[in-house]
PDB file of C-alpha atoms in Angstrom:
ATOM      1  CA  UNK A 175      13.031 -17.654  -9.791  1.00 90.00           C
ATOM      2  CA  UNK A 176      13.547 -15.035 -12.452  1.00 92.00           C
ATOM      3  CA  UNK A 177      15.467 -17.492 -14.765  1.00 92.00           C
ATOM      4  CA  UNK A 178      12.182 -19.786 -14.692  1.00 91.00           C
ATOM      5  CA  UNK A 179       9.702 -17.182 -15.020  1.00 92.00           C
ATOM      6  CA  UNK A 180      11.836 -15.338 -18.116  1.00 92.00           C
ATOM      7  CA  UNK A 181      10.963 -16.735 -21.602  1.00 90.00           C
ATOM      8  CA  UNK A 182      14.080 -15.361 -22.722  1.00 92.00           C
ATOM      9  CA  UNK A 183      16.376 -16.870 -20.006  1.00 92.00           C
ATOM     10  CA  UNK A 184      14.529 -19.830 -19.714  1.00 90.00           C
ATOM     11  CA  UNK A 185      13.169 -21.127 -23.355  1.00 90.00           C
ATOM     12  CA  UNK A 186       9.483 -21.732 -21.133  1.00 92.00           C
ATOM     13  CA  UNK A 187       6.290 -20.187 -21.590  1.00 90.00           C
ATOM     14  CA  UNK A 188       6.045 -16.301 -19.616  1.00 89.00           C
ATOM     15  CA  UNK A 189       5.311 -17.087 -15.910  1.00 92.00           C
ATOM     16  CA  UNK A 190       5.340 -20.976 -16.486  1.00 92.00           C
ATOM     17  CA  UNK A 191       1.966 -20.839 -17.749  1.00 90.00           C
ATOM     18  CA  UNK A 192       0.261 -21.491 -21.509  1.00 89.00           C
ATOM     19  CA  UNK A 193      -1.702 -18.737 -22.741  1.00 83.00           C
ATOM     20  CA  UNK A 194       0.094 -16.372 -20.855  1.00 78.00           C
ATOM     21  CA  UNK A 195      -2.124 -12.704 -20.948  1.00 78.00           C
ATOM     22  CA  UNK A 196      -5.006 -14.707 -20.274  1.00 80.00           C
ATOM     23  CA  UNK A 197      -3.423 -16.482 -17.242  1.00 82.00           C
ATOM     24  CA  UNK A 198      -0.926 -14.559 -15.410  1.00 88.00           C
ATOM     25  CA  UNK A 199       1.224 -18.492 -13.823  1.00 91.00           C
ATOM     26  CA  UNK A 200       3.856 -17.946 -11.151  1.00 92.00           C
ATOM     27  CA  UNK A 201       3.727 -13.716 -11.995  1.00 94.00           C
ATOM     28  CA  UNK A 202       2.247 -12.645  -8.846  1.00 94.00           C
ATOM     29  CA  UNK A 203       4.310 -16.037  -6.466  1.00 96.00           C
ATOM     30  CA  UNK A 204       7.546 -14.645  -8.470  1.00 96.00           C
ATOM     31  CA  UNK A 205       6.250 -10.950  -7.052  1.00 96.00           C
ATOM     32  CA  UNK A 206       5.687 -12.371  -3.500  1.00 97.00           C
ATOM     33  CA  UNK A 207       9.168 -14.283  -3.333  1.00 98.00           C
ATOM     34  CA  UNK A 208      10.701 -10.980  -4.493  1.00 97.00           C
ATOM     35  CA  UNK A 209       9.183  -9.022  -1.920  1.00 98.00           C
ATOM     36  CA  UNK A 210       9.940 -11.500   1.282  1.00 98.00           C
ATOM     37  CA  UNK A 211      13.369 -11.346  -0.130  1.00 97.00           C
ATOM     38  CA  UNK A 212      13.864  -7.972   0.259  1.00 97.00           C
ATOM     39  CA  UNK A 213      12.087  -7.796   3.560  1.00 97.00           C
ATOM     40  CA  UNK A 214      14.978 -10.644   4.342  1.00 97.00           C
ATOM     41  CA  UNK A 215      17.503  -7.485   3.207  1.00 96.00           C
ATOM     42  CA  UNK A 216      15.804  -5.263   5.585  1.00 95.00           C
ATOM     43  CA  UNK A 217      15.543  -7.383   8.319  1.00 96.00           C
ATOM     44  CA  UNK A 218      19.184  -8.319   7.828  1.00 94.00           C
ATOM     45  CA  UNK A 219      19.994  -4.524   9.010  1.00 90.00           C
ATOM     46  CA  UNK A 220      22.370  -5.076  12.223  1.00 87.00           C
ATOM     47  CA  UNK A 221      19.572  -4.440  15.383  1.00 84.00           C
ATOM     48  CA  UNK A 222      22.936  -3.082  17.246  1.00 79.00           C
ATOM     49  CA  UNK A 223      23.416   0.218  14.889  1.00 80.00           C
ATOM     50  CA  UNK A 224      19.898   1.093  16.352  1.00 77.00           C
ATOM     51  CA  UNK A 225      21.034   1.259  20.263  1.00 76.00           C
ATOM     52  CA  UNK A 226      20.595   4.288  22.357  1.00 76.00           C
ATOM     53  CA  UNK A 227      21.947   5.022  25.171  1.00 74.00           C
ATOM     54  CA  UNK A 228      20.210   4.282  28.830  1.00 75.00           C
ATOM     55  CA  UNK A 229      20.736   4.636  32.118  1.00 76.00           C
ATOM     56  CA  UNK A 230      21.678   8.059  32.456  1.00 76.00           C
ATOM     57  CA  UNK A 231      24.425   7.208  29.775  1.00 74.00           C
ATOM     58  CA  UNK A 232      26.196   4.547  32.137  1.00 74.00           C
ATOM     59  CA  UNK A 233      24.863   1.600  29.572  1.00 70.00           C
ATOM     60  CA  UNK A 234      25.714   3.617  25.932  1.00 64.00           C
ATOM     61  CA  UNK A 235      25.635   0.445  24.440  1.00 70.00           C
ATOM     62  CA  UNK A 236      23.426  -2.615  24.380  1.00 73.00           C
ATOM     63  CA  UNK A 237      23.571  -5.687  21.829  1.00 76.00           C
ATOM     64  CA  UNK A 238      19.532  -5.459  20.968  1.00 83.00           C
ATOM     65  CA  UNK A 239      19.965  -9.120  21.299  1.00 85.00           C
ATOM     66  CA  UNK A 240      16.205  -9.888  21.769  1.00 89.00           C
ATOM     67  CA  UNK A 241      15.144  -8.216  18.774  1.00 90.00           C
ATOM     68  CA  UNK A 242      17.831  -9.509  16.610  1.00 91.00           C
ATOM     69  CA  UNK A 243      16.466 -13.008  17.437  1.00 94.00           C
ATOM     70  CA  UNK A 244      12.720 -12.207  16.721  1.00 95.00           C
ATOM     71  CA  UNK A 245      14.084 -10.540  13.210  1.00 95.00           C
ATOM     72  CA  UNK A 246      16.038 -14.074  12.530  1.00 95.00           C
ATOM     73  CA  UNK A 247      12.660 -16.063  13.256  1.00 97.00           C
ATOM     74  CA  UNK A 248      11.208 -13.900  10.507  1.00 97.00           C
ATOM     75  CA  UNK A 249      13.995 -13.985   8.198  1.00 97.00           C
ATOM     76  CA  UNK A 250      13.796 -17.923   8.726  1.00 97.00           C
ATOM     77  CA  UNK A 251       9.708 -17.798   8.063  1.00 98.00           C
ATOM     78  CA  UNK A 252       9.934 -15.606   4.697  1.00 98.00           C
ATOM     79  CA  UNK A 253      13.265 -17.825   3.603  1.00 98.00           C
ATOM     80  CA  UNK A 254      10.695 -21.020   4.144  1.00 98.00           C
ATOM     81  CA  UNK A 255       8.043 -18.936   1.837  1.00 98.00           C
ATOM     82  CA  UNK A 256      10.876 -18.187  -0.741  1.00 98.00           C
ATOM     83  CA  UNK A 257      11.891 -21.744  -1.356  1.00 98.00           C
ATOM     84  CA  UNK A 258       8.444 -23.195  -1.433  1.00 98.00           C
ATOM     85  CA  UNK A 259       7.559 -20.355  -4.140  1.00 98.00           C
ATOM     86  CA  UNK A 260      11.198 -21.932  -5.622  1.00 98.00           C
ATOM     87  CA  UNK A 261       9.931 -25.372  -5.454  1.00 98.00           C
ATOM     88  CA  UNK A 262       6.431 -25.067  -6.662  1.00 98.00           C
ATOM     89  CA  UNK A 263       8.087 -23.204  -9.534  1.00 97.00           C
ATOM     90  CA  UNK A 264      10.504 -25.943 -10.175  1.00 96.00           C
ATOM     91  CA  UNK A 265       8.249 -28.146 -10.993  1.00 97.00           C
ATOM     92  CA  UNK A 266       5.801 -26.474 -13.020  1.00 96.00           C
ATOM     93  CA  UNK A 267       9.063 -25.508 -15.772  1.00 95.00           C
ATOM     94  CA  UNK A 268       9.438 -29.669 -15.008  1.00 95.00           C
ATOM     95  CA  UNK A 269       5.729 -29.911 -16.743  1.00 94.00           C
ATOM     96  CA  UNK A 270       6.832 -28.368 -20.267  1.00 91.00           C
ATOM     97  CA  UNK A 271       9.702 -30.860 -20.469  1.00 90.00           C
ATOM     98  CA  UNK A 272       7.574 -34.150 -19.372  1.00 89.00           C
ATOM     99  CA  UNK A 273       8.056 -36.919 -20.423  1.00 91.00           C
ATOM    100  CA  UNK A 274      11.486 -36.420 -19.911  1.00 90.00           C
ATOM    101  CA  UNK A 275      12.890 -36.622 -16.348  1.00 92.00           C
ATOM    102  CA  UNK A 276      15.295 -35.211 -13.854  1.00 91.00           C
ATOM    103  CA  UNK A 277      17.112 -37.091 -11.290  1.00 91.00           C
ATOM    104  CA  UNK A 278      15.908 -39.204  -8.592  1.00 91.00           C
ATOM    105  CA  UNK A 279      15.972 -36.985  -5.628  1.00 93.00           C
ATOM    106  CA  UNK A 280      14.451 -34.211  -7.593  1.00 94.00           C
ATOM    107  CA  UNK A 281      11.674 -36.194  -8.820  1.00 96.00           C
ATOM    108  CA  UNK A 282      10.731 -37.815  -5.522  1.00 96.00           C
ATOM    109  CA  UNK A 283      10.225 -33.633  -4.277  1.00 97.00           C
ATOM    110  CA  UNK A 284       8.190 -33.004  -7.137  1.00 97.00           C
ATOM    111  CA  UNK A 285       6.293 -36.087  -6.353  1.00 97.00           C
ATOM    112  CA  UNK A 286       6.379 -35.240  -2.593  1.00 98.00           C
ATOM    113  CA  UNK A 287       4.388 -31.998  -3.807  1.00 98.00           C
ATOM    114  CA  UNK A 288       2.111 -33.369  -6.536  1.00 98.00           C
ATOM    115  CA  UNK A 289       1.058 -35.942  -3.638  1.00 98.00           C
ATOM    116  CA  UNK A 290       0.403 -32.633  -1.526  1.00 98.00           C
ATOM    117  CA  UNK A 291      -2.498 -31.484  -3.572  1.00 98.00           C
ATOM    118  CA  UNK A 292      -0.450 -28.995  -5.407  1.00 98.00           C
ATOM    119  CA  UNK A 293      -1.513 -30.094  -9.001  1.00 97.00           C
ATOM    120  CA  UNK A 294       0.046 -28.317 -12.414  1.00 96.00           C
ATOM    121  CA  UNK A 295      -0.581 -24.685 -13.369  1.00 93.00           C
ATOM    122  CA  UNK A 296      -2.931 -24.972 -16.796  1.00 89.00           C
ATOM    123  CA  UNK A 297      -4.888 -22.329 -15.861  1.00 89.00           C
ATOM    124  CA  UNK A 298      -4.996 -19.174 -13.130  1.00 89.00           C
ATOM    125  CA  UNK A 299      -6.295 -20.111  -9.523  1.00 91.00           C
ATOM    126  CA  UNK A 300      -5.712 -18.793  -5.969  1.00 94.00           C
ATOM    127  CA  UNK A 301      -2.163 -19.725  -5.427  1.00 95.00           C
ATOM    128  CA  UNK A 302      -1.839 -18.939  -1.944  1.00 97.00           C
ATOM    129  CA  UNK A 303      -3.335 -22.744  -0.484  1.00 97.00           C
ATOM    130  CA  UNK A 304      -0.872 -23.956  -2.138  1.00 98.00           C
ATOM    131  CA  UNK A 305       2.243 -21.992  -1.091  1.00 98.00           C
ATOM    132  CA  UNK A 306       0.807 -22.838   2.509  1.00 98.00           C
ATOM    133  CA  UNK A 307       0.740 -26.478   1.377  1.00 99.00           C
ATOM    134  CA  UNK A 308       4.565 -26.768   0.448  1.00 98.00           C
ATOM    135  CA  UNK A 309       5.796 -23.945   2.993  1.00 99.00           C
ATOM    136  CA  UNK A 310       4.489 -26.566   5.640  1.00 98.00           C
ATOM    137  CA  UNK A 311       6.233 -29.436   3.267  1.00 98.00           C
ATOM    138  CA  UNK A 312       9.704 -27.430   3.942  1.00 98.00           C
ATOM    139  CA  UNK A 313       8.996 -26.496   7.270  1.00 98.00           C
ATOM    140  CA  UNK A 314       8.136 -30.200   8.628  1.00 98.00           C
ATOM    141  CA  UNK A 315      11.131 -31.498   7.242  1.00 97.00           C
ATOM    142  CA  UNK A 316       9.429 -33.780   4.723  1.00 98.00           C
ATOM    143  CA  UNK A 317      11.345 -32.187   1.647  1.00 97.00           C
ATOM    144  CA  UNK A 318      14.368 -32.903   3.595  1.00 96.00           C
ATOM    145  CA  UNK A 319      13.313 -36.472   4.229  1.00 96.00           C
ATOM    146  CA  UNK A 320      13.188 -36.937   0.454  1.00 96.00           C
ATOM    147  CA  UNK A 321      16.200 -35.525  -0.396  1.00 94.00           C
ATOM    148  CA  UNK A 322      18.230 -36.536   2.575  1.00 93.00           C
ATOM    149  CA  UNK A 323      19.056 -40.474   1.890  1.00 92.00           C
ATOM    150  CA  UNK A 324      20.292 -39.450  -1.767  1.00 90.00           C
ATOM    151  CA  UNK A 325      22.669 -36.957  -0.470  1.00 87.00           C
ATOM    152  CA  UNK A 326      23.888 -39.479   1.990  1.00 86.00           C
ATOM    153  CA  UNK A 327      24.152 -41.944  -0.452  1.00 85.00           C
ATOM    154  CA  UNK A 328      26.108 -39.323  -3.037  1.00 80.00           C
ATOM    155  CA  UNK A 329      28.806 -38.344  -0.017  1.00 81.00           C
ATOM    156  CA  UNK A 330      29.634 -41.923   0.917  1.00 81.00           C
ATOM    157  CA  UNK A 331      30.148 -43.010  -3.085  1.00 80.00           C
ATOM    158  CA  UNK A 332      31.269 -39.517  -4.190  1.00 66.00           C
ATOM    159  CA  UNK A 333      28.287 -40.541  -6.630  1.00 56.00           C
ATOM    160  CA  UNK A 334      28.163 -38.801 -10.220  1.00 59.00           C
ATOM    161  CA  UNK A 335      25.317 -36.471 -10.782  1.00 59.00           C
ATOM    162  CA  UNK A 336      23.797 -37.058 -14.002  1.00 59.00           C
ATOM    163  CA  UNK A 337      22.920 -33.772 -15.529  1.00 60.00           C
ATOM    164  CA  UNK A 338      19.336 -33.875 -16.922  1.00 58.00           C
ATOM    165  CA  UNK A 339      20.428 -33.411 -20.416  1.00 54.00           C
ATOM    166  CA  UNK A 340      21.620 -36.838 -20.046  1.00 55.00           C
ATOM    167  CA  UNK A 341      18.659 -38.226 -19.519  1.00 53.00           C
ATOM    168  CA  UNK A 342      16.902 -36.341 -22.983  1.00 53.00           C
ATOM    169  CA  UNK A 343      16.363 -38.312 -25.851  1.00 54.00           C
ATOM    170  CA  UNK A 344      18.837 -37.532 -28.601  1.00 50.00           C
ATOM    171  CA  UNK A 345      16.380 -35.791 -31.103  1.00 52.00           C
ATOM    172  CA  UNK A 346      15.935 -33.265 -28.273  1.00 53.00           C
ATOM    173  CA  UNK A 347      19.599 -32.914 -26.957  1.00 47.00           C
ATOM    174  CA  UNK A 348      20.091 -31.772 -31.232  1.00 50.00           C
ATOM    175  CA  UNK A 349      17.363 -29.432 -30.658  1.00 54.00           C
ATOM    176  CA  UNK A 350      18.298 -27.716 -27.822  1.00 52.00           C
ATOM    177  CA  UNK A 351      21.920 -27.699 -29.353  1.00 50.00           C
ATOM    178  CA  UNK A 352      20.498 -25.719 -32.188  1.00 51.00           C
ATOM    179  CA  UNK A 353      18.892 -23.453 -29.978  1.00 54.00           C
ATOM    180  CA  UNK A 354      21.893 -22.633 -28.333  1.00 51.00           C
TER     181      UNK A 354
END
């Protein structure tokens, strides 16, 4: 996320978002990924380190098993969060480089969210309806859906990705060139 967010890793406008100041983008999503991340680091803490021992110290030892599970369900939640944040991000860095495109399975997700109601960034607006939107996208499956056939398809032809530089128009592939 930071390397979309980062005008000076990315060559995008700050937060993926014109008039940036005035409209703050993907700052406080990028802030919100960050922070279920680390929860994720937290929660990752071994449940067993934490036992105590019971039973007039006849059972010294017990796996916390339970709780361990609960903590994965939550892990799993926040990691659903994360990669919607990811995704909605993805394709508002796709909007500065329109009209050209990426490759097929990556435009049928951005498509697959567009068609969700989660329209381009121009200017700041509540940006938690959407995250629900797209976290619900992930966790239904339907990003999967999308994606799914082409990697299918790629293992059973050993297919060649084509990078997205390949699809730029010369002029620009110079550009960027220069850039670099």
């Amino acid at each position: 996320m930071e390397r979309l967010v980062n005008p000076a890793l990315s060559n995008l406008p700050a937060f993926l978002v014109q008039n940036g100041g005035l409209n703050s983008g993907f700052m406080i999503a990028h802030c919100t990924a960050a922070a279920l991340t680390s929860e994720n680091k937290v929660l990752c803490h071994p449940s067993s380190v934490d036992t105590l021992s019971t039973s007039a110290a006849k059972e010294d030892h017990v796996s916390m098993g339970g709780y361990s599970a609960r903590k994965c369900l939550e892990v799993i939640s926040n990691v659903e969060v994360v990669i919607a944040i990811e995704l909605m991000a993805a394709c508002q860095a796709l909007e500065f480089h329109r009209p050209c495109r990426t490759t097929v399975p990556l435009e049928a997700v951005y498509d697959l969210i567009r068609s969700a109601g989660v329209d381009p960034y121009d200017e700041d607006r509540y940006i938690a309806p959407d995250i629900d939107k797209v976290t619900d996208l992930v966790r239904s499956g339907a990003v999967w859906r999308v994606v799914e056939p082409y990697l299918k398809q790629r293992e059973e032809s050993q297919i060649d990705e084509v990078s997205p530089i390949d699809m730029m128009p010369r002029g620009d592939i110079l550009t960027l060139s220069r850039k670099l």
